[in-house]
PDB file of C-alpha atoms in Angstrom:
ATOM      1  CA  MET A   1     -15.224   8.251   7.759  1.00 36.00           C
ATOM      2  CA  ASN A   2     -16.984   6.108  10.324  1.00 40.00           C
ATOM      3  CA  ASP A   3     -18.780   8.834  12.250  1.00 42.00           C
ATOM      4  CA  SER A   4     -20.102   6.407  14.877  1.00 44.00           C
ATOM      5  CA  THR A   5     -16.797   6.435  16.740  1.00 61.00           C
ATOM      6  CA  GLU A   6     -14.671   9.382  17.796  1.00 67.00           C
ATOM      7  CA  ARG A   7     -11.408   9.835  19.669  1.00 69.00           C
ATOM      8  CA  ASP A   8     -10.551  13.152  21.293  1.00 70.00           C
ATOM      9  CA  GLY A   9     -13.378  14.687  19.295  1.00 67.00           C
ATOM     10  CA  ARG A  10     -11.995  13.432  15.978  1.00 73.00           C
ATOM     11  CA  PRO A  11     -13.985  10.984  13.851  1.00 85.00           C
ATOM     12  CA  MET A  12     -12.328   7.636  13.197  1.00 95.00           C
ATOM     13  CA  THR A  13     -11.679   6.185   9.734  1.00 97.00           C
ATOM     14  CA  THR A  14     -12.089   2.482   9.035  1.00 98.00           C
ATOM     15  CA  VAL A  15      -9.226   1.216   6.877  1.00 98.00           C
ATOM     16  CA  ALA A  16      -9.319  -2.140   5.078  1.00 98.00           C
ATOM     17  CA  CYS A  17      -6.532  -4.246   3.575  1.00 98.00           C
ATOM     18  CA  ALA A  18      -7.684  -6.997   1.218  1.00 98.00           C
ATOM     19  CA  GLN A  19      -5.303  -9.961   1.146  1.00 98.00           C
ATOM     20  CA  LEU A  20      -6.177 -11.768  -2.082  1.00 98.00           C
ATOM     21  CA  ALA A  21      -5.288 -14.954  -3.921  1.00 97.00           C
ATOM     22  CA  LEU A  22      -4.507 -13.854  -7.481  1.00 97.00           C
ATOM     23  CA  GLY A  23      -2.949 -15.453 -10.536  1.00 96.00           C
ATOM     24  CA  VAL A  24      -0.756 -14.450 -13.462  1.00 97.00           C
ATOM     25  CA  GLY A  25      -2.919 -13.755 -16.476  1.00 96.00           C
ATOM     26  CA  ASP A  26      -6.188 -14.353 -14.641  1.00 97.00           C
ATOM     27  CA  VAL A  27      -7.312 -10.810 -15.352  1.00 97.00           C
ATOM     28  CA  ALA A  28     -11.079 -11.364 -15.119  1.00 97.00           C
ATOM     29  CA  GLU A  29     -10.767 -13.504 -11.974  1.00 98.00           C
ATOM     30  CA  ASN A  30      -8.388 -11.023 -10.357  1.00 98.00           C
ATOM     31  CA  LEU A  31     -10.765  -8.156 -11.065  1.00 98.00           C
ATOM     32  CA  ALA A  32     -13.714 -10.122  -9.682  1.00 98.00           C
ATOM     33  CA  ALA A  33     -11.780 -10.894  -6.474  1.00 98.00           C
ATOM     34  CA  ALA A  34     -10.862  -7.238  -6.083  1.00 98.00           C
ATOM     35  CA  GLU A  35     -14.408  -6.008  -6.618  1.00 98.00           C
ATOM     36  CA  GLU A  36     -15.768  -8.573  -4.146  1.00 98.00           C
ATOM     37  CA  ALA A  37     -13.239  -7.409  -1.552  1.00 98.00           C
ATOM     38  CA  ILE A  38     -14.060  -3.736  -2.133  1.00 98.00           C
ATOM     39  CA  GLU A  39     -17.763  -4.454  -1.657  1.00 98.00           C
ATOM     40  CA  ALA A  40     -17.151  -6.482   1.517  1.00 98.00           C
ATOM     41  CA  ALA A  41     -14.907  -3.765   2.942  1.00 98.00           C
ATOM     42  CA  ALA A  42     -17.491  -1.077   2.225  1.00 98.00           C
ATOM     43  CA  ARG A  43     -20.223  -3.162   3.871  1.00 98.00           C
ATOM     44  CA  ALA A  44     -18.005  -3.349   6.951  1.00 98.00           C
ATOM     45  CA  GLY A  45     -17.732   0.442   7.047  1.00 98.00           C
ATOM     46  CA  ALA A  46     -14.356   0.933   5.375  1.00 98.00           C
ATOM     47  CA  ARG A  47     -13.579   4.323   3.875  1.00 98.00           C
ATOM     48  CA  VAL A  48     -10.128   3.346   2.578  1.00 98.00           C
ATOM     49  CA  VAL A  49      -9.421   0.016   0.854  1.00 98.00           C
ATOM     50  CA  VAL A  50      -5.938  -1.237  -0.063  1.00 98.00           C
ATOM     51  CA  LEU A  51      -5.380  -4.040  -2.599  1.00 98.00           C
ATOM     52  CA  PRO A  52      -2.127  -5.956  -3.254  1.00 98.00           C
ATOM     53  CA  GLU A  53       0.707  -5.181  -5.657  1.00 98.00           C
ATOM     54  CA  LEU A  54       0.072  -6.062  -9.337  1.00 98.00           C
ATOM     55  CA  ALA A  55      -3.524  -6.927  -8.501  1.00 98.00           C
ATOM     56  CA  ASN A  56      -4.588  -6.851 -12.153  1.00 98.00           C
ATOM     57  CA  SER A  57      -1.922  -9.086 -13.645  1.00 98.00           C
ATOM     58  CA  GLY A  58      -0.391 -11.340 -11.029  1.00 98.00           C
ATOM     59  CA  TYR A  59       3.316 -11.236 -10.254  1.00 98.00           C
ATOM     60  CA  VAL A  60       5.402 -14.249 -11.312  1.00 98.00           C
ATOM     61  CA  PHE A  61       5.863 -13.572 -15.036  1.00 98.00           C
ATOM     62  CA  ASP A  62       7.664 -16.109 -17.161  1.00 96.00           C
ATOM     63  CA  SER A  63       8.808 -13.600 -19.787  1.00 97.00           C
ATOM     64  CA  VAL A  64       9.077  -9.915 -20.624  1.00 98.00           C
ATOM     65  CA  ALA A  65       6.465 -10.498 -23.314  1.00 98.00           C
ATOM     66  CA  GLU A  66       3.983 -11.860 -20.775  1.00 98.00           C
ATOM     67  CA  ALA A  67       4.443  -8.876 -18.471  1.00 98.00           C
ATOM     68  CA  ARG A  68       3.957  -6.457 -21.340  1.00 98.00           C
ATOM     69  CA  ALA A  69       0.876  -8.279 -22.605  1.00 98.00           C
ATOM     70  CA  LEU A  70      -0.754  -7.984 -19.168  1.00 98.00           C
ATOM     71  CA  ALA A  71       0.134  -4.330 -18.565  1.00 98.00           C
ATOM     72  CA  GLU A  72      -2.677  -1.800 -19.028  1.00 98.00           C
ATOM     73  CA  PRO A  73      -2.871   1.965 -19.511  1.00 98.00           C
ATOM     74  CA  LEU A  74      -4.416   3.993 -16.727  1.00 98.00           C
ATOM     75  CA  ASP A  75      -7.593   4.393 -18.791  1.00 97.00           C
ATOM     76  CA  GLY A  76      -7.741   0.639 -19.390  1.00 97.00           C
ATOM     77  CA  PRO A  77     -10.375  -1.811 -18.153  1.00 98.00           C
ATOM     78  CA  THR A  78      -8.945  -2.461 -14.685  1.00 98.00           C
ATOM     79  CA  VAL A  79      -8.578   1.114 -13.453  1.00 98.00           C
ATOM     80  CA  THR A  80     -11.897   1.964 -15.109  1.00 98.00           C
ATOM     81  CA  ALA A  81     -13.581  -0.853 -13.165  1.00 98.00           C
ATOM     82  CA  TRP A  82     -11.808   0.080  -9.928  1.00 98.00           C
ATOM     83  CA  SER A  83     -12.921   3.689 -10.352  1.00 98.00           C
ATOM     84  CA  ALA A  84     -16.517   2.564 -10.818  1.00 98.00           C
ATOM     85  CA  ALA A  85     -16.293   0.361  -7.707  1.00 98.00           C
ATOM     86  CA  ALA A  86     -14.803   3.180  -5.613  1.00 98.00           C
ATOM     87  CA  ARG A  87     -17.599   5.501  -6.735  1.00 98.00           C
ATOM     88  CA  ARG A  88     -20.306   2.870  -6.206  1.00 98.00           C
ATOM     89  CA  HIS A  89     -19.191   2.109  -2.662  1.00 98.00           C
ATOM     90  CA  GLY A  90     -17.937   5.576  -1.682  1.00 98.00           C
ATOM     91  CA  VAL A  91     -14.417   4.446  -0.773  1.00 98.00           C
ATOM     92  CA  THR A  92     -10.884   5.597  -1.460  1.00 98.00           C
ATOM     93  CA  LEU A  93      -9.032   2.791  -3.228  1.00 98.00           C
ATOM     94  CA  VAL A  94      -5.273   2.189  -3.339  1.00 98.00           C
ATOM     95  CA  ALA A  95      -4.319  -0.682  -5.626  1.00 98.00           C
ATOM     96  CA  GLY A  96      -1.325  -2.029  -7.502  1.00 98.00           C
ATOM     97  CA  LEU A  97      -1.235  -2.798 -11.201  1.00 98.00           C
ATOM     98  CA  ALA A  98       1.051  -3.572 -14.103  1.00 98.00           C
ATOM     99  CA  GLU A  99       0.846  -0.314 -16.036  1.00 98.00           C
ATOM    100  CA  LEU A 100       1.692   0.445 -19.650  1.00 98.00           C
ATOM    101  CA  ASP A 101       2.551   4.119 -19.458  1.00 98.00           C
ATOM    102  CA  ALA A 102       2.113   6.810 -22.085  1.00 97.00           C
ATOM    103  CA  ASP A 103       5.635   6.179 -23.376  1.00 98.00           C
ATOM    104  CA  ASP A 104       4.973   2.438 -23.847  1.00 98.00           C
ATOM    105  CA  ARG A 105       7.025   1.465 -20.776  1.00 98.00           C
ATOM    106  CA  VAL A 106       5.894  -1.274 -18.392  1.00 98.00           C
ATOM    107  CA  ARG A 107       5.669  -0.083 -14.789  1.00 98.00           C
ATOM    108  CA  ASN A 108       4.931  -1.602 -11.409  1.00 98.00           C
ATOM    109  CA  SER A 109       2.461   1.037 -10.288  1.00 98.00           C
ATOM    110  CA  ALA A 110      -0.184   1.896  -7.732  1.00 98.00           C
ATOM    111  CA  VAL A 111      -3.173   4.175  -8.139  1.00 98.00           C
ATOM    112  CA  VAL A 112      -5.196   6.249  -5.701  1.00 98.00           C
ATOM    113  CA  VAL A 113      -8.866   6.566  -6.634  1.00 98.00           C
ATOM    114  CA  ASP A 114     -11.126   8.809  -4.553  1.00 98.00           C
ATOM    115  CA  PRO A 115     -14.756   8.134  -3.529  1.00 98.00           C
ATOM    116  CA  ALA A 116     -16.008  10.043  -6.566  1.00 98.00           C
ATOM    117  CA  GLY A 117     -14.153   7.551  -8.792  1.00 98.00           C
ATOM    118  CA  GLU A 118     -11.510  10.096  -9.800  1.00 98.00           C
ATOM    119  CA  LEU A 119      -7.929   8.951 -10.362  1.00 98.00           C
ATOM    120  CA  ARG A 120      -6.060  11.208  -7.949  1.00 98.00           C
ATOM    121  CA  ALA A 121      -2.523   9.837  -8.190  1.00 98.00           C
ATOM    122  CA  VAL A 122      -0.348   7.199  -9.781  1.00 98.00           C
ATOM    123  CA  TYR A 123       2.902   6.061  -8.218  1.00 98.00           C
ATOM    124  CA  ARG A 124       5.512   4.027 -10.107  1.00 98.00           C
ATOM    125  CA  LYS A 125       7.600   1.788  -7.886  1.00 98.00           C
ATOM    126  CA  VAL A 126      11.071   3.252  -7.480  1.00 98.00           C
ATOM    127  CA  HIS A 127      12.876   0.374  -5.768  1.00 98.00           C
ATOM    128  CA  LEU A 128      12.519  -2.789  -7.843  1.00 98.00           C
ATOM    129  CA  PHE A 129      13.022  -6.132  -6.121  1.00 98.00           C
ATOM    130  CA  GLY A 130      14.678  -9.230  -7.571  1.00 96.00           C
ATOM    131  CA  THR A 131      13.698 -10.052 -11.140  1.00 96.00           C
ATOM    132  CA  GLU A 132      11.285  -7.098 -11.298  1.00 98.00           C
ATOM    133  CA  LYS A 133      14.216  -5.296 -12.924  1.00 97.00           C
ATOM    134  CA  ASP A 134      13.782  -7.604 -15.926  1.00 97.00           C
ATOM    135  CA  PHE A 135      10.160  -6.592 -16.434  1.00 98.00           C
ATOM    136  CA  PHE A 136       9.654  -3.023 -15.255  1.00 98.00           C
ATOM    137  CA  VAL A 137      11.097   0.437 -15.693  1.00 98.00           C
ATOM    138  CA  PRO A 138      11.563   1.993 -12.225  1.00 98.00           C
ATOM    139  CA  GLY A 139       9.823   5.198 -11.288  1.00 98.00           C
ATOM    140  CA  ASP A 140      11.712   8.397 -10.544  1.00 97.00           C
ATOM    141  CA  GLU A 141       9.148  10.538  -8.714  1.00 97.00           C
ATOM    142  CA  ALA A 142       8.438  10.972  -5.014  1.00 97.00           C
ATOM    143  CA  PRO A 143       5.573   9.041  -3.452  1.00 98.00           C
ATOM    144  CA  PRO A 144       2.415  11.144  -3.715  1.00 98.00           C
ATOM    145  CA  THR A 145       0.340  12.343  -0.788  1.00 98.00           C
ATOM    146  CA  VAL A 146      -3.335  12.894  -1.593  1.00 98.00           C
ATOM    147  CA  ASP A 147      -5.734  14.882   0.577  1.00 98.00           C
ATOM    148  CA  ILE A 148      -9.080  13.057   0.589  1.00 97.00           C
ATOM    149  CA  ASP A 149     -11.977  15.154   1.899  1.00 95.00           C
ATOM    150  CA  GLY A 150     -13.444  13.706   5.067  1.00 94.00           C
ATOM    151  CA  VAL A 151     -10.703  11.070   5.364  1.00 96.00           C
ATOM    152  CA  GLY A 152      -7.200  12.499   5.573  1.00 97.00           C
ATOM    153  CA  ARG A 153      -3.858  12.590   3.806  1.00 98.00           C
ATOM    154  CA  ILE A 154      -3.166   9.319   1.998  1.00 98.00           C
ATOM    155  CA  GLY A 155       0.339   8.371   0.845  1.00 98.00           C
ATOM    156  CA  VAL A 156       1.279   5.436  -1.364  1.00 98.00           C
ATOM    157  CA  MET A 157       4.305   3.340  -2.197  1.00 98.00           C
ATOM    158  CA  VAL A 158       4.824  -0.255  -3.316  1.00 98.00           C
ATOM    159  CA  CYS A 159       6.336  -3.221  -1.456  1.00 98.00           C
ATOM    160  CA  TYR A 160      10.171  -2.981  -1.411  1.00 98.00           C
ATOM    161  CA  ASP A 161       9.911   0.827  -1.220  1.00 98.00           C
ATOM    162  CA  LEU A 162       8.937   0.396   2.443  1.00 98.00           C
ATOM    163  CA  GLU A 163      12.405  -0.953   3.244  1.00 97.00           C
ATOM    164  CA  PHE A 164      14.105   2.385   2.514  1.00 98.00           C
ATOM    165  CA  PRO A 165      13.665   4.591   5.595  1.00 97.00           C
ATOM    166  CA  GLU A 166      14.634   7.748   3.737  1.00 97.00           C
ATOM    167  CA  TRP A 167      11.858   7.107   1.192  1.00 98.00           C
ATOM    168  CA  VAL A 168       9.251   6.525   3.877  1.00 98.00           C
ATOM    169  CA  ARG A 169      10.430   9.641   5.712  1.00 98.00           C
ATOM    170  CA  ARG A 170       9.960  11.649   2.519  1.00 98.00           C
ATOM    171  CA  ALA A 171       6.299  10.606   2.407  1.00 98.00           C
ATOM    172  CA  ALA A 172       5.890  11.438   6.083  1.00 98.00           C
ATOM    173  CA  LEU A 173       7.455  14.884   5.689  1.00 98.00           C
ATOM    174  CA  ALA A 174       4.959  15.549   2.881  1.00 98.00           C
ATOM    175  CA  GLY A 175       2.162  15.188   5.434  1.00 98.00           C
ATOM    176  CA  THR A 176       1.107  11.578   4.967  1.00 98.00           C
ATOM    177  CA  GLU A 177      -1.176  10.387   7.764  1.00 98.00           C
ATOM    178  CA  LEU A 178      -1.897   6.944   6.311  1.00 98.00           C
ATOM    179  CA  LEU A 179       0.757   5.301   4.139  1.00 98.00           C
ATOM    180  CA  CYS A 180      -0.837   2.606   1.960  1.00 98.00           C
ATOM    181  CA  ALA A 181       1.398  -0.087   0.500  1.00 98.00           C
ATOM    182  CA  PRO A 182       0.266  -2.721  -1.986  1.00 99.00           C
ATOM    183  CA  VAL A 183       2.811  -5.547  -1.626  1.00 98.00           C
ATOM    184  CA  ASN A 184       3.669  -9.065  -2.791  1.00 98.00           C
ATOM    185  CA  TRP A 185       5.893 -10.480  -0.041  1.00 98.00           C
ATOM    186  CA  PRO A 186       7.444 -13.861  -0.947  1.00 97.00           C
ATOM    187  CA  LEU A 187       7.643 -16.203   2.035  1.00 96.00           C
ATOM    188  CA  PHE A 188      11.194 -16.383   3.400  1.00 95.00           C
ATOM    189  CA  PRO A 189      12.389 -18.681   6.214  1.00 94.00           C
ATOM    190  CA  ARG A 190      12.214 -17.210   9.722  1.00 94.00           C
ATOM    191  CA  PRO A 191      12.713 -18.536  13.241  1.00 95.00           C
ATOM    192  CA  GLU A 192       9.693 -20.196  14.788  1.00 92.00           C
ATOM    193  CA  GLY A 193       7.453 -17.704  16.535  1.00 90.00           C
ATOM    194  CA  GLU A 194       8.902 -14.671  14.759  1.00 93.00           C
ATOM    195  CA  ARG A 195       6.783 -12.388  12.619  1.00 92.00           C
ATOM    196  CA  PRO A 196       8.040 -11.675   9.083  1.00 96.00           C
ATOM    197  CA  ALA A 197      10.847  -9.126   8.890  1.00 97.00           C
ATOM    198  CA  GLU A 198       8.790  -7.194   6.341  1.00 97.00           C
ATOM    199  CA  VAL A 199       6.056  -6.677   8.949  1.00 97.00           C
ATOM    200  CA  THR A 200       8.645  -5.503  11.473  1.00 97.00           C
ATOM    201  CA  LYS A 201       9.918  -2.962   8.940  1.00 98.00           C
ATOM    202  CA  ALA A 202       6.365  -1.692   8.397  1.00 98.00           C
ATOM    203  CA  GLN A 203       6.044  -1.277  12.169  1.00 98.00           C
ATOM    204  CA  ALA A 204       9.330   0.639  12.275  1.00 98.00           C
ATOM    205  CA  ALA A 205       8.168   2.871   9.404  1.00 98.00           C
ATOM    206  CA  ALA A 206       4.990   3.717  11.303  1.00 98.00           C
ATOM    207  CA  ALA A 207       6.659   4.320  14.674  1.00 98.00           C
ATOM    208  CA  GLY A 208       9.625   6.265  13.289  1.00 97.00           C
ATOM    209  CA  ASN A 209       7.316   8.683  11.514  1.00 98.00           C
ATOM    210  CA  ARG A 210       4.292   8.669  13.834  1.00 98.00           C
ATOM    211  CA  MET A 211       1.835   7.719  11.080  1.00 98.00           C
ATOM    212  CA  TYR A 212      -0.399   4.806  10.137  1.00 98.00           C
ATOM    213  CA  VAL A 213       0.865   2.197   7.667  1.00 98.00           C
ATOM    214  CA  ALA A 214      -1.545  -0.157   5.868  1.00 98.00           C
ATOM    215  CA  VAL A 215      -0.091  -3.090   3.914  1.00 98.00           C
ATOM    216  CA  ALA A 216      -2.085  -5.401   1.623  1.00 98.00           C
ATOM    217  CA  ASP A 217      -0.185  -8.619   0.855  1.00 98.00           C
ATOM    218  CA  ARG A 218      -0.968 -11.668  -1.289  1.00 97.00           C
ATOM    219  CA  ALA A 219      -2.439 -15.024  -0.296  1.00 96.00           C
ATOM    220  CA  GLY A 220      -1.668 -18.522  -1.515  1.00 94.00           C
ATOM    221  CA  ASP A 221       1.019 -19.315  -4.056  1.00 95.00           C
ATOM    222  CA  GLU A 222       1.742 -18.527  -7.689  1.00 96.00           C
ATOM    223  CA  ARG A 223       3.953 -20.553 -10.036  1.00 96.00           C
ATOM    224  CA  GLY A 224       5.843 -22.006  -7.104  1.00 95.00           C
ATOM    225  CA  VAL A 225       6.183 -18.772  -5.141  1.00 97.00           C
ATOM    226  CA  VAL A 226       4.436 -18.882  -1.757  1.00 97.00           C
ATOM    227  CA  TRP A 227       3.287 -15.551  -0.340  1.00 97.00           C
ATOM    228  CA  THR A 228       3.803 -14.440   3.239  1.00 97.00           C
ATOM    229  CA  GLY A 229       0.204 -13.403   3.919  1.00 97.00           C
ATOM    230  CA  GLY A 230       1.580 -10.594   6.062  1.00 97.00           C
ATOM    231  CA  SER A 231      -1.065  -7.924   5.548  1.00 98.00           C
ATOM    232  CA  VAL A 232      -1.033  -5.526   8.472  1.00 98.00           C
ATOM    233  CA  ILE A 233      -2.340  -2.159   9.655  1.00 98.00           C
ATOM    234  CA  VAL A 234       0.028  -0.396  12.061  1.00 98.00           C
ATOM    235  CA  ASP A 235      -0.679   2.600  14.294  1.00 98.00           C
ATOM    236  CA  PRO A 236       1.652   5.584  14.915  1.00 98.00           C
ATOM    237  CA  ASP A 237       3.098   3.864  17.981  1.00 97.00           C
ATOM    238  CA  GLY A 238       4.260   0.996  15.762  1.00 98.00           C
ATOM    239  CA  PHE A 239       1.751  -1.565  17.015  1.00 98.00           C
ATOM    240  CA  PRO A 240      -0.406  -3.698  14.686  1.00 98.00           C
ATOM    241  CA  VAL A 241      -4.089  -2.856  15.051  1.00 98.00           C
ATOM    242  CA  ALA A 242      -5.006  -5.541  12.497  1.00 98.00           C
ATOM    243  CA  GLY A 243      -3.007  -8.450  11.123  1.00 96.00           C
ATOM    244  CA  ARG A 244      -0.964  -9.305  14.202  1.00 89.00           C
ATOM    245  CA  VAL A 245      -0.402 -12.848  12.901  1.00 91.00           C
ATOM    246  CA  PRO A 246       0.265 -13.681   9.223  1.00 92.00           C
ATOM    247  CA  THR A 247      -2.352 -15.874   7.568  1.00 92.00           C
ATOM    248  CA  ALA A 248      -1.936 -18.061   4.514  1.00 90.00           C
ATOM    249  CA  GLY A 249      -5.407 -17.500   3.085  1.00 94.00           C
ATOM    250  CA  SER A 250      -7.428 -14.641   1.697  1.00 97.00           C
ATOM    251  CA  ALA A 251      -8.417 -12.173   4.390  1.00 97.00           C
ATOM    252  CA  LEU A 252      -9.996  -8.783   4.912  1.00 98.00           C
ATOM    253  CA  LEU A 253      -8.298  -6.741   7.629  1.00 98.00           C
ATOM    254  CA  LEU A 254     -10.204  -3.857   9.181  1.00 98.00           C
ATOM    255  CA  ALA A 255      -9.092  -1.248  11.689  1.00 98.00           C
ATOM    256  CA  SER A 256     -10.654   1.919  13.039  1.00 98.00           C
ATOM    257  CA  CYS A 257      -7.918   4.550  12.750  1.00 98.00           C
ATOM    258  CA  ASP A 258      -7.564   8.029  14.210  1.00 97.00           C
ATOM    259  CA  LEU A 259      -5.738   9.527  11.236  1.00 97.00           C
ATOM    260  CA  GLY A 260      -5.673  12.929  12.880  1.00 96.00           C
ATOM    261  CA  ALA A 261      -3.333  11.508  15.517  1.00 96.00           C
ATOM    262  CA  ALA A 262      -0.657  11.163  12.821  1.00 97.00           C
ATOM    263  CA  ARG A 263      -0.322  14.956  12.730  1.00 97.00           C
ATOM    264  CA  ASP A 264       1.151  14.882  16.237  1.00 97.00           C
ATOM    265  CA  LYS A 265       4.839  13.937  16.008  1.00 97.00           C
ATOM    266  CA  SER A 266       5.595  14.386  19.694  1.00 96.00           C
ATOM    267  CA  LEU A 267       6.934  11.693  22.009  1.00 94.00           C
ATOM    268  CA  GLY A 268       5.819  13.006  25.344  1.00 93.00           C
ATOM    269  CA  ALA A 269       6.649  16.492  26.581  1.00 95.00           C
ATOM    270  CA  HIS A 270      10.274  16.617  25.490  1.00 97.00           C
ATOM    271  CA  ASN A 271      10.663  14.969  22.099  1.00 97.00           C
ATOM    272  CA  ASP A 272       9.343  15.184  18.551  1.00 97.00           C
ATOM    273  CA  VAL A 273      10.301  12.744  15.787  1.00 97.00           C
ATOM    274  CA  PHE A 274      10.493  15.559  13.259  1.00 97.00           C
ATOM    275  CA  GLY A 275      11.629  18.400  15.495  1.00 96.00           C
ATOM    276  CA  ASP A 276      14.538  16.382  16.922  1.00 97.00           C
ATOM    277  CA  ARG A 277      16.013  15.577  13.519  1.00 96.00           C
ATOM    278  CA  ARG A 278      19.566  16.781  12.767  1.00 96.00           C
ATOM    279  CA  PRO A 279      19.524  16.723   8.948  1.00 94.00           C
ATOM    280  CA  GLU A 280      22.656  18.890   8.760  1.00 96.00           C
ATOM    281  CA  LEU A 281      24.539  15.871  10.147  1.00 97.00           C
ATOM    282  CA  TYR A 282      23.177  13.260   7.779  1.00 91.00           C
TER     283      TYR A 282
END
């Protein structure tokens, strides 16, 4: 963590979201962009770095065969290189990839790699969006929460998963302090002056569960799909502490976060977002 700053006696943790321009099939270029972003984030003091969804392969596949050809096992070249970068720079890395699992199924996954370079968790996206159902087998396991020494409790899910409040609440109830979400948000029309609805949902997820949410989106366009560029880091009050305005280009968002504050679920003296739940009614 960034020990130079403290809040209420707790050290702060610098979190980075790397918004990258990537391309389908550009595996070497995608990896180079990711490693450059990891290095830049570490130089800026980041202890946690989040990369976009499907950061190894790109997103807009033209066939099932293309998606399968670009999918990699967890011991493949991309995760191996990410693990080396995490170890080299002493950061926790959360990143999305097209995974070929042990049963030869193609998954839209995200990995958590700790500062020692160890693969601590893999999450397979449960809620598939749009044509993803043509290319991927959905996951069927809860989002993991990983306790990283000296940092905090890191949760992970992927993109569309964030839009299911019950799924986000499950991660929060497991003790997540910082929910990291690799995403690829296609740009949808919105009224002038409005922030993307996806960003608003990330804010609601953070505020409703009193935890930090860090989202790494895509930049640019890919095979005719334009990305929102909505990367954002949200605090437990639901306010963006980085990424208040979407940007079309590549960007590195940084925020100093008091992850320990996410353990406090109270809303003043009389309310608690967990304690006030009435699960027997819903």
